[in-house]
Coordinates of C-alpha atoms and ligand atoms in Angstrom, one line a residue:
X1 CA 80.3 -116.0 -7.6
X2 CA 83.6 -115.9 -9.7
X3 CA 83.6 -113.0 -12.1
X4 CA 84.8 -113.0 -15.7
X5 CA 88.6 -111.1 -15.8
X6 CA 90.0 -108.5 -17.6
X7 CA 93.0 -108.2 -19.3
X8 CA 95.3 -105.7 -19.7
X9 CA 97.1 -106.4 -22.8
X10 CA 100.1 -104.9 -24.3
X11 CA 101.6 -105.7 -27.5
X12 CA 104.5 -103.5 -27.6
X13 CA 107.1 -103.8 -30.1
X14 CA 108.5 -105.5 -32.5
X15 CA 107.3 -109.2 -32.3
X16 CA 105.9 -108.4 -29.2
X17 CA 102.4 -108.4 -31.0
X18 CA 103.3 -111.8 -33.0
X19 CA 103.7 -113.6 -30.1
X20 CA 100.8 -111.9 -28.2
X21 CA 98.5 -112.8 -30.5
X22 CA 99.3 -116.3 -31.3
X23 CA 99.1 -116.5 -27.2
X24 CA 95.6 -114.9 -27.6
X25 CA 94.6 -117.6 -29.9
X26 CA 96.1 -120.3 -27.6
X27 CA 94.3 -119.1 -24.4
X28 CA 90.9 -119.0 -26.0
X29 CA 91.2 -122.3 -27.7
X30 CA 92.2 -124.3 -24.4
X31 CA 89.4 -122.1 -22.6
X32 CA 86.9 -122.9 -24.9
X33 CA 88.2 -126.7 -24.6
X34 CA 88.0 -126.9 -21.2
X35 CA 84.3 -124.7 -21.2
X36 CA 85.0 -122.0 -19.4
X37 CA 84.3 -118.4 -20.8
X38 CA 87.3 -116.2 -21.6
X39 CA 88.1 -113.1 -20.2
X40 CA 87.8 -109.6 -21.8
X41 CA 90.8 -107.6 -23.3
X42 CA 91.9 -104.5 -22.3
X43 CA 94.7 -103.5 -25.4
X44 CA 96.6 -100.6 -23.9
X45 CA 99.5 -99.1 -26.4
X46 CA 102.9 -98.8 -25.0
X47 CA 106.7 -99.2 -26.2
X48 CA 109.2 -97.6 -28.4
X49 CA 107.4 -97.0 -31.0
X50 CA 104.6 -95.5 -29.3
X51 CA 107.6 -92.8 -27.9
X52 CA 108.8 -92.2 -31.3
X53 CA 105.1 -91.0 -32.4
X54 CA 103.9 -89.6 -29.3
X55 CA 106.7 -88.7 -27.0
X56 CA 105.2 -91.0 -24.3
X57 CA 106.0 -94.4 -23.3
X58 CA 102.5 -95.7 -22.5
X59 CA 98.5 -94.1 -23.5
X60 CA 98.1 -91.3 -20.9
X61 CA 95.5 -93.6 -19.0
X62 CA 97.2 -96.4 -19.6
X63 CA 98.9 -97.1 -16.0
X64 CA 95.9 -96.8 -14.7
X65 CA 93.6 -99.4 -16.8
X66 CA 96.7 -101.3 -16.2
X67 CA 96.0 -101.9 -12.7
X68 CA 92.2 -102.1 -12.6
X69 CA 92.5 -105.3 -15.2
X70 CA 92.8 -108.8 -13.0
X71 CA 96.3 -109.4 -14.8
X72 CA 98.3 -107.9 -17.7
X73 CA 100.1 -109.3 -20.7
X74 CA 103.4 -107.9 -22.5
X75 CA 104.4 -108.9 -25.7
X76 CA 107.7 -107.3 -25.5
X77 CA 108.7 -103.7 -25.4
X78 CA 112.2 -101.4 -26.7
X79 CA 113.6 -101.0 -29.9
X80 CA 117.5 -100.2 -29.8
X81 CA 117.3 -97.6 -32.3
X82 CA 115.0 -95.6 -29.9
X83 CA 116.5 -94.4 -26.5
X84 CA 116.3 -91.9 -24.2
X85 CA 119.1 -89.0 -24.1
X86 CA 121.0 -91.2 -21.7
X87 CA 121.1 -93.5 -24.2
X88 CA 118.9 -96.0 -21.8
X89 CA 116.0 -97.8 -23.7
X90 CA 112.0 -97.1 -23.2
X91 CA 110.9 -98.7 -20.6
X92 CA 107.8 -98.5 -19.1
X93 CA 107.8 -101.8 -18.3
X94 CA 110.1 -101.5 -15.4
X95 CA 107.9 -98.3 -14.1
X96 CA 104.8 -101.2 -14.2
X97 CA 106.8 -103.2 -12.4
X98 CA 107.3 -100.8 -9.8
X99 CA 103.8 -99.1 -9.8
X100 CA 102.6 -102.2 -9.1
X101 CA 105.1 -103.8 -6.6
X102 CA 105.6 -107.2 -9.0
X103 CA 108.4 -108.3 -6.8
X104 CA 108.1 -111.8 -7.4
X105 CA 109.6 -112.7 -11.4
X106 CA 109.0 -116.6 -11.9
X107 CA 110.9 -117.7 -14.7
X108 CA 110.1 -121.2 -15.0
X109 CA 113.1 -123.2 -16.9
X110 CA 112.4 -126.9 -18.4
X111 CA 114.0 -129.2 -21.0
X112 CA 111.7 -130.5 -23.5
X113 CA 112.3 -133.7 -26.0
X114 CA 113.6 -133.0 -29.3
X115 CA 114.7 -129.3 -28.4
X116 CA 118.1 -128.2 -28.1
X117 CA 120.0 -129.5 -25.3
X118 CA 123.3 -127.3 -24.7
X119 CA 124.8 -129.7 -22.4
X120 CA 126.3 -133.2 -23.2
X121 CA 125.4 -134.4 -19.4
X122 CA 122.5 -136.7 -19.7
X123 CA 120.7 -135.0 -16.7
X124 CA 120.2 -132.3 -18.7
X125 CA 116.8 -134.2 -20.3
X126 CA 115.6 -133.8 -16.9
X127 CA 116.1 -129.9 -16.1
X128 CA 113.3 -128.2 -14.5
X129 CA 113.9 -125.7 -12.1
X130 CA 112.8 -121.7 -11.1
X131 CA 114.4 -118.7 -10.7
X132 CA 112.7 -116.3 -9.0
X133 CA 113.8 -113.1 -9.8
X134 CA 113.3 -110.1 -7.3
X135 CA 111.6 -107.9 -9.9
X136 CA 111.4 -104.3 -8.1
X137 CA 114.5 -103.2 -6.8
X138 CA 117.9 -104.7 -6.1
X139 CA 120.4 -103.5 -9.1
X140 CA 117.3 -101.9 -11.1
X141 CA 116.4 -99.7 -8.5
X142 CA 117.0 -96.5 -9.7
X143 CA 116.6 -97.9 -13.4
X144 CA 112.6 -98.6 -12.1
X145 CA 111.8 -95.0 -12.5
X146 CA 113.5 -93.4 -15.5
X147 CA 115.8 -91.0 -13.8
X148 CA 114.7 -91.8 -10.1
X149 CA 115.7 -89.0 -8.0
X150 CA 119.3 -88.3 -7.4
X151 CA 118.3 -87.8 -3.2
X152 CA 117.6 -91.4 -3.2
X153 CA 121.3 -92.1 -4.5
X154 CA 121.6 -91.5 -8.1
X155 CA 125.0 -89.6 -8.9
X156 CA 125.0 -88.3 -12.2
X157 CA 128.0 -86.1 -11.9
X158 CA 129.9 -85.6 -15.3
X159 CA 132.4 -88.1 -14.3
X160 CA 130.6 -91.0 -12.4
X161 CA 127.7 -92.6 -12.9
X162 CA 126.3 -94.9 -9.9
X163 CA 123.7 -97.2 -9.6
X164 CA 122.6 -98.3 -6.2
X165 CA 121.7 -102.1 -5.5
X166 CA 118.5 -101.8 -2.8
X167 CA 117.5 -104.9 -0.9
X168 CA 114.6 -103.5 1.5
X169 CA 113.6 -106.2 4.3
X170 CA 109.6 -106.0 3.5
X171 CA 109.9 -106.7 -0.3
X172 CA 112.6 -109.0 0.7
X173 CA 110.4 -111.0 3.4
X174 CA 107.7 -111.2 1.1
X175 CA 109.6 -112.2 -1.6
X176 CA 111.2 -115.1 0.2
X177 CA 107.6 -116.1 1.4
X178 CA 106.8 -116.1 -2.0
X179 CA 109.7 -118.5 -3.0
X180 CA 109.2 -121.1 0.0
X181 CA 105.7 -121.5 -1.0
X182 CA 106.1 -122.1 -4.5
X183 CA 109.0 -124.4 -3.3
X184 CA 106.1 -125.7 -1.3
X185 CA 104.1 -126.3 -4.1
X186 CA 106.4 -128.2 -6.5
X187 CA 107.1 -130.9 -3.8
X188 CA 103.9 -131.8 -3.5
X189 CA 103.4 -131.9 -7.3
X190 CA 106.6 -134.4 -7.2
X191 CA 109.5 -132.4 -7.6
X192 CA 112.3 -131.9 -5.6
X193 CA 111.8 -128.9 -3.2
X194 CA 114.4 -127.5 -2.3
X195 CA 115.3 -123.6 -2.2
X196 CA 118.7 -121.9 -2.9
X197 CA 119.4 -118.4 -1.9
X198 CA 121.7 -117.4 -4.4
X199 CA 123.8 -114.0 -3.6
X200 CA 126.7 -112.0 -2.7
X201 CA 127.0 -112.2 0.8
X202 CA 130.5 -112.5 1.0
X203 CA 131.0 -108.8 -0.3
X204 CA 127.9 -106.9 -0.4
X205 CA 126.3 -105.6 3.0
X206 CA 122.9 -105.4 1.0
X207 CA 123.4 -108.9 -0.5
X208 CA 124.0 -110.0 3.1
X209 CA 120.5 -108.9 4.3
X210 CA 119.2 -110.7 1.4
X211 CA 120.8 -113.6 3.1
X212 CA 120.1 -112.6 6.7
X213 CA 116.2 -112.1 5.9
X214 CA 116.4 -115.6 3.9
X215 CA 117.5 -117.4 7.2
X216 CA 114.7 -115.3 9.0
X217 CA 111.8 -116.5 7.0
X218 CA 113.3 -120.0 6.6
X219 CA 112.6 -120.7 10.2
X220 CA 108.9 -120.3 9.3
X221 CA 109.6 -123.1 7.1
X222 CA 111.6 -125.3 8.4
X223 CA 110.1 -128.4 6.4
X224 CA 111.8 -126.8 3.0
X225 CA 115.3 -128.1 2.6
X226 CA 117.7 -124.9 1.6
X227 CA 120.9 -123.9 0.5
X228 CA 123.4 -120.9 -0.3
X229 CA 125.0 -120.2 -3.4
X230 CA 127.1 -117.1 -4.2
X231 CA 125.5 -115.8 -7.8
X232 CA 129.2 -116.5 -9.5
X233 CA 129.1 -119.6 -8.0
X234 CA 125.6 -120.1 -8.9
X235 CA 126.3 -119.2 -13.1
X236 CA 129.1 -122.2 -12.9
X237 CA 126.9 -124.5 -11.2
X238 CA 124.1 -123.7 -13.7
X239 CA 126.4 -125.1 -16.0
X240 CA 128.6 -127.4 -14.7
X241 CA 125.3 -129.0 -13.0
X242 CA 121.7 -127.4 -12.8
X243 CA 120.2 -130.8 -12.7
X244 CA 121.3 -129.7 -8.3
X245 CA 118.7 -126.9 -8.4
X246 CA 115.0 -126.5 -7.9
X247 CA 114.3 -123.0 -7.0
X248 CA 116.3 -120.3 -6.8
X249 CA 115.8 -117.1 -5.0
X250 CA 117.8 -114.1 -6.1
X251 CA 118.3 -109.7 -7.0
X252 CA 116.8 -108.3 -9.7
X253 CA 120.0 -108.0 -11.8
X254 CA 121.3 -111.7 -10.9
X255 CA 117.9 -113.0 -11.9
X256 CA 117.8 -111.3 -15.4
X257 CA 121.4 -112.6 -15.8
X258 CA 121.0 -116.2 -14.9
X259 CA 117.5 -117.0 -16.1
X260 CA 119.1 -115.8 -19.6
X261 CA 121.3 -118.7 -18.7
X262 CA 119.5 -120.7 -18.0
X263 CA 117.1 -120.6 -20.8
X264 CA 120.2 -120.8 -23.1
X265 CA 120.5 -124.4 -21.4
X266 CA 116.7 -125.6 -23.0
X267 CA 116.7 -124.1 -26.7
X268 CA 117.0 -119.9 -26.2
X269 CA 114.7 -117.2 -25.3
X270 CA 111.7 -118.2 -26.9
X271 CA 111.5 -121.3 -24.5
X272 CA 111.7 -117.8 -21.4
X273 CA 108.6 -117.8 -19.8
X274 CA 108.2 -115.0 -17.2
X275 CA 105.4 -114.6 -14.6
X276 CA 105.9 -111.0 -12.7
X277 CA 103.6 -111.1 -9.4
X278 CA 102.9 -109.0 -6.8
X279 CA 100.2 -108.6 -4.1
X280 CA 97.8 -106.9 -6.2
X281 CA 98.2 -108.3 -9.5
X282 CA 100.6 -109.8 -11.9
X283 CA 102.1 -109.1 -15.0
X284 CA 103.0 -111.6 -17.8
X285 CA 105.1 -111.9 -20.7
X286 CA 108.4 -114.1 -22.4
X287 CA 111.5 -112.7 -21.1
X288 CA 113.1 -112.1 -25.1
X289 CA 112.9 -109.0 -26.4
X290 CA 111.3 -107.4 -29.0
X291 CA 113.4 -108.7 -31.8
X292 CA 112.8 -106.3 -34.6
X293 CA 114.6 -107.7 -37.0
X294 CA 112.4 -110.6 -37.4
X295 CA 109.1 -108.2 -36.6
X296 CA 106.2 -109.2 -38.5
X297 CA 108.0 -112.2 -40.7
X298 CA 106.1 -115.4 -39.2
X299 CA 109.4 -116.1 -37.9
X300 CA 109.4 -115.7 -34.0
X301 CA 109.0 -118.5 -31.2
X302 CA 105.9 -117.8 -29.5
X303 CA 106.3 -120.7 -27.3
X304 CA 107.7 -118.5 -24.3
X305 CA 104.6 -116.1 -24.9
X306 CA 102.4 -119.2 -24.9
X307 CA 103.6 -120.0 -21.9
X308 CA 103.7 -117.4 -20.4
X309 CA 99.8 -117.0 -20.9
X310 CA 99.8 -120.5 -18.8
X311 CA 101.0 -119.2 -15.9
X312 CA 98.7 -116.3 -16.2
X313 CA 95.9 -118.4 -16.1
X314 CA 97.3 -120.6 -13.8
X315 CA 96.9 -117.0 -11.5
X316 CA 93.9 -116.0 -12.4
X317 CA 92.5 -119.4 -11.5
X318 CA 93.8 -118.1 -7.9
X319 CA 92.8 -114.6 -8.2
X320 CA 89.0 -114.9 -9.5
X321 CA 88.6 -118.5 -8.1
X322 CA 88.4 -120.0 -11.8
X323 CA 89.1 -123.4 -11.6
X324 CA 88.3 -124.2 -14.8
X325 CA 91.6 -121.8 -15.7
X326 CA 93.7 -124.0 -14.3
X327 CA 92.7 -126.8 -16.0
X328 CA 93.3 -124.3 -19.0
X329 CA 96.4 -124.1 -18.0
X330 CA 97.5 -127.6 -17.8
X331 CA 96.3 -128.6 -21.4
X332 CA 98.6 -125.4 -22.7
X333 CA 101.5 -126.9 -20.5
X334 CA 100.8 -130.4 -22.1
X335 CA 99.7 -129.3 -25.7
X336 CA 103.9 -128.2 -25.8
X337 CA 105.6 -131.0 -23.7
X338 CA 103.3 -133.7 -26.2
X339 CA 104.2 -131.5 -29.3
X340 CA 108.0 -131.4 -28.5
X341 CA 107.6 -135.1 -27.9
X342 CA 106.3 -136.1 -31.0
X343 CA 108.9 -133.8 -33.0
X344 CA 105.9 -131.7 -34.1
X345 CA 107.1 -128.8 -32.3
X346 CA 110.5 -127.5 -34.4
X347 CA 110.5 -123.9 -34.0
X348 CA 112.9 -121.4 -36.6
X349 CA 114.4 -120.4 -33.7
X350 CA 116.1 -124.0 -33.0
X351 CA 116.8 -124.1 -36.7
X352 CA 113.1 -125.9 -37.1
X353 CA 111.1 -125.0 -40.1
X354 CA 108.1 -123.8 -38.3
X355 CA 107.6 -119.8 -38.2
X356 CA 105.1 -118.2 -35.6
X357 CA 102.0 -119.3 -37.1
X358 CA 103.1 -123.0 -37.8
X359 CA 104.0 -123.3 -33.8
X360 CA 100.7 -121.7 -32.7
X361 CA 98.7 -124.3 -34.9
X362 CA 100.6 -127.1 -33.9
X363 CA 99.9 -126.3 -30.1
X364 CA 96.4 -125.9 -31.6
X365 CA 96.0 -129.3 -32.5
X366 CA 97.3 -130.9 -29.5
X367 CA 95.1 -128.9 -27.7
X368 CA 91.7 -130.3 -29.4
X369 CA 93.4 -134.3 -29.3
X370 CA 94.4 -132.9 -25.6
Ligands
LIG401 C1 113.7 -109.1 -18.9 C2 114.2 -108.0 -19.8 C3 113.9 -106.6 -19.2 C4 114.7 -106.6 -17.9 C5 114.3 -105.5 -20.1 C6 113.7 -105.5 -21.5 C7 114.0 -104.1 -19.5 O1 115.5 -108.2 -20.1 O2 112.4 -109.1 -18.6 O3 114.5 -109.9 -18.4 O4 115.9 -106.3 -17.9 O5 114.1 -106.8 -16.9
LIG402 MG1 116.3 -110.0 -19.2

């Protein structure tokens, strides 16, 4: 007998709560639509602002209720006026992240009619591709844990400063799995299948395991075309033609890079949605920041929130055998593609004159003609 999810949901900073809200509103609408009953909220406080007033990063229980909820939600968190004495920013995020082993970051990319195409190529109308973005380790390693131990490579002498890039073969073998499955997955929903593994194996011994334990889950799956791509290779290619790609497999700090990148190619960051999925549970949220400037004015995109919330009941469909949530899901996925293809959908961000609210009731109605 499925039972009703929880939700761990954090607001965060800046127009993280904007976007989380009009998401809220979203989610309920297409469950209602679709009869299914919605889940219950856990709100848990975390960010920079919560650091400024309280000296911590995230409500003292807050780790914890994260992880007994089915999934959590993340608005945004940091403000660059609040840092740490390193001058890093507040991150609990990345400590959630770890906690939690969310290896696998999905950051769907997809053109949409009548938003802003960067490139002249005519293929570009048709871009729809994944990066999957090692979400644990890699280049963040010893950013995961503010100040992660020195022993476990670290230096902090007055004069150097390192940072150590980690590939470990399990997270690595599961995160592969993770990648030719989804690759799986979108051939047989008609797309093209294939998987890159995009590194640096030509210099880095760690970047060469990532490549070495690529080939050794590949032959597990043999029916998934792949390829290689060097990451420098890969942020030409994503320019010159990304039409090429269909999932991508990479490090934590070439993932955050080119799925930047590549959501410059379909509008900005408000088109970044971001699933972050371990084996445990999964964490969602749009890959922008927290944008304080435009905090609280009506102004931000929620669209990468919005869908963002998809995907997250795209997983809890999975998780809690919720059908119904998928279907959810879909009508969220199409509510945006028919909006954008009807010009109804002209977010600020793209120079539109539609602020947060104006987006979220747009999706709205497309959801009840949906
Ligand atoms: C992202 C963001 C985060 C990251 C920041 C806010 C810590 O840029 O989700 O891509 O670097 O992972
Ligand atoms: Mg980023």
């Amino acid at each position: 007998m499925p039972t009703e999810p929880r939700v761990a949901v954090i607001r965060g900073d800046g127009i993280g709560a904007d976007v989380t809200d009009a998401t809220l509103n979203i989610i309920n609408a297409a469950l209602n639509k679709v009869g299914a009953s919605p889940f219950t909220c856990d709100d848990i406080h975390a960010g920079a602002a919560y650091f400024a007033e309280t000296g911590r990063d995230i409500e003292t229980d807050g780790e914890t209720r994260a992880g007994d909820a089915d999934a959590i939600f993340l608005g945004a968190i940091g403000l660059p006026s609040i840092r740490h004495e390193d001058r890093t920013e507040i991150s609990p995020h990345l400590r959630l992240r770890d906690r939690f082993q969310l290896y696998a970051g999905v950051r769907p990319v997809r053109a949409y009619p009548n938003a802003p195409q960067r490139l002249a190529d005519p293929r570009a109308a048709g871009l729809d591709l994944v990066i999957i973005r090692e979400s644990t380790e890699g280049l963040f390693y010893t950013a995961a844990v503010h100040n992660r131990s020195i022993v476990e490579g670290e230096v902090t002498a007055p004069d150097a400063v390192s940072d150590i890039m980690r590939i470990t073969a399990s997270t690595t073998r599961k995160l592969h799995e993770f990648a030719f499955n989804m690759t799986r997955r979108r051939r047989d929903r008609g797309r093209a299948g294939k998987l890159t593994c995009v590194d640096k194996a030509n210099v880095f011994k760690s970047q060469a395991f990532f490549r070495t334990l690529f080939d050794e889950v590949a032959q597990k799956h043999q029916d998934i075309d792949t390829s290689y791509n060097y990451v420098d290779a890969m942020a030409l290619d994503m320019v010159r033609q990304p039409w090429e790609f269909d999932v991508m497999v990479m490090e934590n700090m070439f993932g955050d890079i080119l799925s930047d990148l590549a959501g410059g190619l379909v509008g900005g960051m408000g088109m970044a949605a971001c699933g972050e999925i371990g084996d445990e549970t999964g964490l969602f949220q749009p890959a922008h920041g927290s944008a304080p400037d435009i905090a609280g004015t009506d102004r931000a995109n929620p669209l990468a929130a919005i869908l963002s919330g998809a995907m997250m009941l795209d997983y809890l469909a999975q998780k809690c055998d919720l059908p119904l949530y998928e279907q959810a899901a879909g009508l969220i996925e199409d509510a945006v593609a028919k909006g954008f293809a009807a010009n109804a959908l002209r977010p600020m961000e793209f120079g539109g004159d539609m602020g947060t609210r104006a987006v979220t009731d747009e999706v709205l109605t497309q959801i009840a003609n949906g």
